[in-house]
CSV table of C-alpha atoms and ligand atoms in Angstrom, one decimal:
chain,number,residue,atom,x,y,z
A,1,UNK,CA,225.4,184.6,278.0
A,2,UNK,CA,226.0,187.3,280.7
A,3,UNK,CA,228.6,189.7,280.1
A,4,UNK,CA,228.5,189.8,276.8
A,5,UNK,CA,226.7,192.5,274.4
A,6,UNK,CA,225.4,192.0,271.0
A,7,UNK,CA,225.0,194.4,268.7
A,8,UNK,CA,222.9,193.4,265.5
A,9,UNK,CA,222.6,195.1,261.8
A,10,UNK,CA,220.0,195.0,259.1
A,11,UNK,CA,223.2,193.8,256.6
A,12,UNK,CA,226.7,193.3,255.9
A,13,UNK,CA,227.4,196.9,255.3
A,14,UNK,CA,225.9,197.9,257.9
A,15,UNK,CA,228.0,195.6,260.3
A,16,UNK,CA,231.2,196.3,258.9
A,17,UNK,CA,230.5,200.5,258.8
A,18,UNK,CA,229.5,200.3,263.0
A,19,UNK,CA,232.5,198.0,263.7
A,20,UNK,CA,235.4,200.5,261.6
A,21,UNK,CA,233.5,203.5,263.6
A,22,UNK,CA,234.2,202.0,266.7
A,23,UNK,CA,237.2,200.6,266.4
A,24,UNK,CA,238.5,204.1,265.0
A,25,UNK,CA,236.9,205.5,268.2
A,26,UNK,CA,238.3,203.4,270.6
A,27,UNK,CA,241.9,203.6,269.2
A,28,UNK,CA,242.0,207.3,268.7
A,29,UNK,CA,240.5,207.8,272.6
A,30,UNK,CA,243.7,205.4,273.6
A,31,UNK,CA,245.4,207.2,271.7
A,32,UNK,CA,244.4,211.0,273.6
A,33,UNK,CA,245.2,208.7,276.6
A,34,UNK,CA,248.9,209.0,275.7
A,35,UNK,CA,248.5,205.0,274.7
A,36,UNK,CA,250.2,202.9,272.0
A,37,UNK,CA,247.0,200.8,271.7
A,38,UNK,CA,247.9,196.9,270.9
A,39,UNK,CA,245.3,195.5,268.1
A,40,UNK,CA,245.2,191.7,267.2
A,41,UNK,CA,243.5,191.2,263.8
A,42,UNK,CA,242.0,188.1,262.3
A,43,UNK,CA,241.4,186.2,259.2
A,44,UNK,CA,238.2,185.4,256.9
A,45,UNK,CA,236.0,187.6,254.5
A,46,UNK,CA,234.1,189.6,257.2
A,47,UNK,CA,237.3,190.8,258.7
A,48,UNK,CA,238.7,191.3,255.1
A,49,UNK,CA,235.8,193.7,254.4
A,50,UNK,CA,236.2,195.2,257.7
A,51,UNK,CA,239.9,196.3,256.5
A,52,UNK,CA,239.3,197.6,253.6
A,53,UNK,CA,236.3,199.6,255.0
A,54,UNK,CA,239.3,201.3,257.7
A,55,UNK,CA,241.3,201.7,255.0
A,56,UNK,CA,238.3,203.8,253.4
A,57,UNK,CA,237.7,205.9,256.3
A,58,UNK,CA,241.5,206.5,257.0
A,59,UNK,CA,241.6,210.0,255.4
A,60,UNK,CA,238.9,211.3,257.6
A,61,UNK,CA,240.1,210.5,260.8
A,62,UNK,CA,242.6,211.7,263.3
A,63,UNK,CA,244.2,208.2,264.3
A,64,UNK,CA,247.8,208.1,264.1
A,65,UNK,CA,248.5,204.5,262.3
A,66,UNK,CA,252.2,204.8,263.3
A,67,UNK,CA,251.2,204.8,266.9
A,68,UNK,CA,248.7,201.3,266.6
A,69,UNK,CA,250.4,198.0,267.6
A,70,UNK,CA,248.8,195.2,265.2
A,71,UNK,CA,249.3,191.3,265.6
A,72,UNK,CA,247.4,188.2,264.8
A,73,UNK,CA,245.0,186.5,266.5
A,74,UNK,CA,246.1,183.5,264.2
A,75,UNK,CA,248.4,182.9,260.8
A,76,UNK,CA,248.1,180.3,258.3
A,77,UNK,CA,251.6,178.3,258.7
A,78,UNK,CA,252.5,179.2,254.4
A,79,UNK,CA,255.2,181.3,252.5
A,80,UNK,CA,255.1,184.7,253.4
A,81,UNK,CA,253.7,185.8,249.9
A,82,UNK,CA,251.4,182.8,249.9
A,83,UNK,CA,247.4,184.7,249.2
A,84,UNK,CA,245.9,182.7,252.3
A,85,UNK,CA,248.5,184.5,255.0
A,86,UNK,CA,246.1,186.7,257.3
A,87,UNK,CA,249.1,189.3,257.2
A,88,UNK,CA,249.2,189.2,253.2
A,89,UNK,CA,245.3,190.0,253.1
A,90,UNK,CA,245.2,192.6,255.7
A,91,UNK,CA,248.5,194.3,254.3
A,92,UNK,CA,247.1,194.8,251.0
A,93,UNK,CA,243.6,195.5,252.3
A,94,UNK,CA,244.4,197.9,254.7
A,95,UNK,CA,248.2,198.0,256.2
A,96,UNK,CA,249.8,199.4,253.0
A,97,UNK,CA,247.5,202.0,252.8
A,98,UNK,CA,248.1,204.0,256.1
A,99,UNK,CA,250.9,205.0,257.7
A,100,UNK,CA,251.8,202.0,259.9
A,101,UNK,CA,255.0,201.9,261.4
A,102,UNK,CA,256.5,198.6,259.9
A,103,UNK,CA,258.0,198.3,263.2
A,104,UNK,CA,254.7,197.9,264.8
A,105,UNK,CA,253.4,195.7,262.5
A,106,UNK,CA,254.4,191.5,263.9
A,107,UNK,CA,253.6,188.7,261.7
A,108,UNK,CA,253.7,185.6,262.5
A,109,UNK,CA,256.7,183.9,261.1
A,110,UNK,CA,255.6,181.8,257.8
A,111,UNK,CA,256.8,178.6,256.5
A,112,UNK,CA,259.8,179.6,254.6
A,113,UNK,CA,261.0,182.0,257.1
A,114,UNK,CA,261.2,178.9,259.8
A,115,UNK,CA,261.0,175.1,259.3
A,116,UNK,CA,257.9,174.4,261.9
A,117,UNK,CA,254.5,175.5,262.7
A,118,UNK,CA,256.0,175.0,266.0
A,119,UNK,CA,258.8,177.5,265.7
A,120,UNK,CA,256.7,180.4,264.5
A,121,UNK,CA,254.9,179.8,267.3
A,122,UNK,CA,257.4,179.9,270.0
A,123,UNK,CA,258.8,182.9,267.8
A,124,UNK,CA,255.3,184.7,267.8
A,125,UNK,CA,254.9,183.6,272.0
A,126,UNK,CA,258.6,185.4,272.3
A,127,UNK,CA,257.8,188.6,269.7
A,128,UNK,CA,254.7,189.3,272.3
A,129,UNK,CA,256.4,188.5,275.2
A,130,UNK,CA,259.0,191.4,274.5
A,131,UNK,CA,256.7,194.1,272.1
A,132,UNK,CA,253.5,193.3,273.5
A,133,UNK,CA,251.7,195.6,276.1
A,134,UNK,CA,250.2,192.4,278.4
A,135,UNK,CA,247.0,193.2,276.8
A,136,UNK,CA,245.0,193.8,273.7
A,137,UNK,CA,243.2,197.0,273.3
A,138,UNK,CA,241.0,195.1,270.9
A,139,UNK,CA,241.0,191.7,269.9
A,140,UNK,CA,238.8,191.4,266.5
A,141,UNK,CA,237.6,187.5,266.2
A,142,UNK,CA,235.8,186.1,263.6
A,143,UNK,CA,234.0,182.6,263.9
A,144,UNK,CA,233.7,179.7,261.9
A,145,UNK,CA,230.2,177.9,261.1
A,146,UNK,CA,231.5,175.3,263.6
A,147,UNK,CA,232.3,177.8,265.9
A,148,UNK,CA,236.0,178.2,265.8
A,149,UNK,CA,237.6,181.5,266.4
A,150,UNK,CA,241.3,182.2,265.2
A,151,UNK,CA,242.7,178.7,264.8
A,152,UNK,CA,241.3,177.0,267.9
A,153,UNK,CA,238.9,174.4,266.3
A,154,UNK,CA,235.8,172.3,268.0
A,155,UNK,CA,237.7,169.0,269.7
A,156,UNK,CA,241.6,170.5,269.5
A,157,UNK,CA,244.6,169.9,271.7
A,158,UNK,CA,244.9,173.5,271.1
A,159,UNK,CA,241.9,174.4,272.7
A,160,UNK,CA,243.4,172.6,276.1
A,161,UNK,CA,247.0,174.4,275.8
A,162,UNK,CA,248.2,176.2,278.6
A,163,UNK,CA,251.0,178.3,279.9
A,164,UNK,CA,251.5,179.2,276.6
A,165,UNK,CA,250.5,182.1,274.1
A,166,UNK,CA,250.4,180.9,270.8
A,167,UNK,CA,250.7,177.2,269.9
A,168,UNK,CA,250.7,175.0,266.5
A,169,UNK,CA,247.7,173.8,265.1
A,170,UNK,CA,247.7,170.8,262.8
A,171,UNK,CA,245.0,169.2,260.5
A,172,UNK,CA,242.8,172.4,260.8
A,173,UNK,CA,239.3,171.4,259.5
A,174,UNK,CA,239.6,174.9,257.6
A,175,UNK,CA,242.4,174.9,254.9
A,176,UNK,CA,245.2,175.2,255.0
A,177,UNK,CA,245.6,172.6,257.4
A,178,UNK,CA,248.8,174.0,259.5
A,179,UNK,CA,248.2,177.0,261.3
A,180,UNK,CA,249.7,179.1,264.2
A,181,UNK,CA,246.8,181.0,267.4
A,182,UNK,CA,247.1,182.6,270.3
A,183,UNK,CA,246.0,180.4,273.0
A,184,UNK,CA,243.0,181.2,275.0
A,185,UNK,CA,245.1,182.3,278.0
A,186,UNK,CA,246.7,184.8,275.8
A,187,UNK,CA,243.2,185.7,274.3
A,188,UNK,CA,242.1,186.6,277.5
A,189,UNK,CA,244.2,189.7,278.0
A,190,UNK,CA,242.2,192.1,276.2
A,191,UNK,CA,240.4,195.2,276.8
A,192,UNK,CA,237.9,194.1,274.6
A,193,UNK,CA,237.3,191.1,272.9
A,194,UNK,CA,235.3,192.1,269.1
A,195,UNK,CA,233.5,189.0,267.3
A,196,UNK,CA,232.3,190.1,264.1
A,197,UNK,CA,230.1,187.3,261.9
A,198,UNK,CA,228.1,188.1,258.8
A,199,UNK,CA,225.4,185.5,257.1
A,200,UNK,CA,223.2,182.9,257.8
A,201,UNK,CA,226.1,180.2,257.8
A,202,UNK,CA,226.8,181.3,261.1
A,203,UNK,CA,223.8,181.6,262.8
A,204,UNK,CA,223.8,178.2,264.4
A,205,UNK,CA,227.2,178.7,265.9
A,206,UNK,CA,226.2,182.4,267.1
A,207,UNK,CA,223.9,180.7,268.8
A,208,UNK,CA,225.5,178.6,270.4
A,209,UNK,CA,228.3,180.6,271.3
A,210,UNK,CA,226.2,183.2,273.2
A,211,UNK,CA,223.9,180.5,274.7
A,212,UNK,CA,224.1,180.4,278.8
A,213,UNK,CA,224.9,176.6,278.7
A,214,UNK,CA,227.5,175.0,276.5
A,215,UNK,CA,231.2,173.3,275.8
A,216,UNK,CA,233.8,175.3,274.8
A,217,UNK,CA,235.7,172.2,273.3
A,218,UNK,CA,232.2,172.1,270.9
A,219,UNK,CA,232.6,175.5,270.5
A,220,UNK,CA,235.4,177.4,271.0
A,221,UNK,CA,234.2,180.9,270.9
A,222,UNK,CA,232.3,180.4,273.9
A,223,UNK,CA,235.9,180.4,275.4
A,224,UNK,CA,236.8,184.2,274.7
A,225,UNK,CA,236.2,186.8,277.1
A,226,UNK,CA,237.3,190.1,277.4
A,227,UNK,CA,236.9,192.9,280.2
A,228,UNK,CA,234.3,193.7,277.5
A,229,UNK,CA,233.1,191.2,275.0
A,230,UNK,CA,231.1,192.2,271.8
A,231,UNK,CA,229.4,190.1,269.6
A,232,UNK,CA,229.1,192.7,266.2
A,233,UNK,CA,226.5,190.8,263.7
A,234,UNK,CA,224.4,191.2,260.8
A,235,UNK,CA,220.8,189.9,261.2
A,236,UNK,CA,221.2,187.2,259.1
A,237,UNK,CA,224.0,186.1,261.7
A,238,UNK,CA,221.8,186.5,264.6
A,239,UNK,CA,218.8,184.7,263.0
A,240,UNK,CA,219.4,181.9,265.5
A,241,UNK,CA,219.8,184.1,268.8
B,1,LIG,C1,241.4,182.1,259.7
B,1,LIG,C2,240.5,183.0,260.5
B,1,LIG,C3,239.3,182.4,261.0
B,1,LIG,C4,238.2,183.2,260.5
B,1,LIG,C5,236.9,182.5,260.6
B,1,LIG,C6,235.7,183.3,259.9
B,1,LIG,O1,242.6,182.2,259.7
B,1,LIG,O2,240.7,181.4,258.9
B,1,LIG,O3,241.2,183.6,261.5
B,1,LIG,O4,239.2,182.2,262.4
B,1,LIG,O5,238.1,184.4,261.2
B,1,LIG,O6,237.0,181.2,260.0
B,1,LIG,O7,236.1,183.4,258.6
B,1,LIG,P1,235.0,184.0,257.5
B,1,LIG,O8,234.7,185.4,258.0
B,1,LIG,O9,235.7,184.0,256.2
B,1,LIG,O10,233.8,183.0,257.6
């Protein structure tokens, strides 16, 4: 697929120690830019180790957490202290660790803060519309062996939404089934757009995501684009490619 790079590692390890050096890079060069640099984060056990790795390598370098934006390329729609929130997981892997500003730090809202998957969204669409910056500096994206990314799911209305920037997602193939993701249009916005996937589970959907022909519906991470667009994998990952 033109446009987009790919950058492969002998392991896991590997993977996640390239992506933290980067994305450390990149937010501390905003930062010398006299920039607030917007992150969204994701879900899932790649990304989970990818936190905890930054929370590692905090100490060493000269990134000012108070001065990062982070937000959520999608939310499980449970309580707040539920383990499966995105926002629980990176909080205690990461976000708790450094010297965020809680102010800087937007959730989306979970099901015993509002009564819908629908009003967290529309909350989530507002929070952006007023604290966001109109772009992502990064936008870190896992994928799902069926090639989901956040919660837009092979075959879903939300895959077709439109004029909106997050949406409700219902009977999610991956539990739990009620979910709240930014939309592609909002996914779009981004400086650069960071899929990181780990393991042979998601070699077939690598592959399909970076081949030149395809259907987004089929495979929604072909649907993400960046003005840069990075696929970070391990080899077993990229065993399909
Ligand atoms: C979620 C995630 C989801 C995740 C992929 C990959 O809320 O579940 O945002 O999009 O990133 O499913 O997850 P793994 O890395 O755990 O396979």
């Amino acid at each position: 697929m033109s446009g987009v790079e790919v950058r492969r590692h002998d392991d896991a390890d590997l993977l996640v120690g390239d992506v933290a050096s980067a994305l450390l890079e990149r937010l501390e060069a905003a930062q010398a830019r006299g920039e607030v640099p917007q992150v969204g984060l994701t879900g899932g056990s790649i990304a989970g180790a990818l936190h905890r790795e930054l929370a590692r390598r905090a100490a060493d370098s000269s990134l000012d957490w108070s001065r990062v934006v982070f937000w959520w390329g999608d939310e499980r729609f449970v309580p707040a202290g539920d383990p499966d929130r995105n926002a629980l997981q990176a909080r205690e892997a990461l976000l708790d660790h450094v010297g965020v500003d809680p102010a800087n730090v937007h959730e989306v809202p979970a099901s015993d803060e509002v009564a819908s998957a629908e009003d967290a969204a529309a909350a989530y669409s507002e929070a952006l519309r007023e604290h966001g910056a109109g772009f992502f500096e990064v936008l870190m994206l896992g994928v799902g062996p069926d090639g989901h990314c956040a919660s837009l799911f092979p075959g879903h209305p939300a895959l077709e939404a439109r004029d909106a920037i997050a949406v409700a997602v219902h009977d999610s193939p991956k539990p739990p089934p009620d979910r709240v993701t930014l939309t592609f249009e909002a996914m779009e916005r981004c400086r650069a757009v960071w899929f990181i996937a780990s393991g042979e589970g998601k070699a077939e959907a690598v592959a399909r995501a970076l081949a030149d022909e395809g259907s987004v519906f089929e495979t929604p991470a072909r649907g993400v684009r960046g003005d840069e667009t990075v696929w970070w994998l391990d080899e077993a990952a990229a065993s399909a490619l």
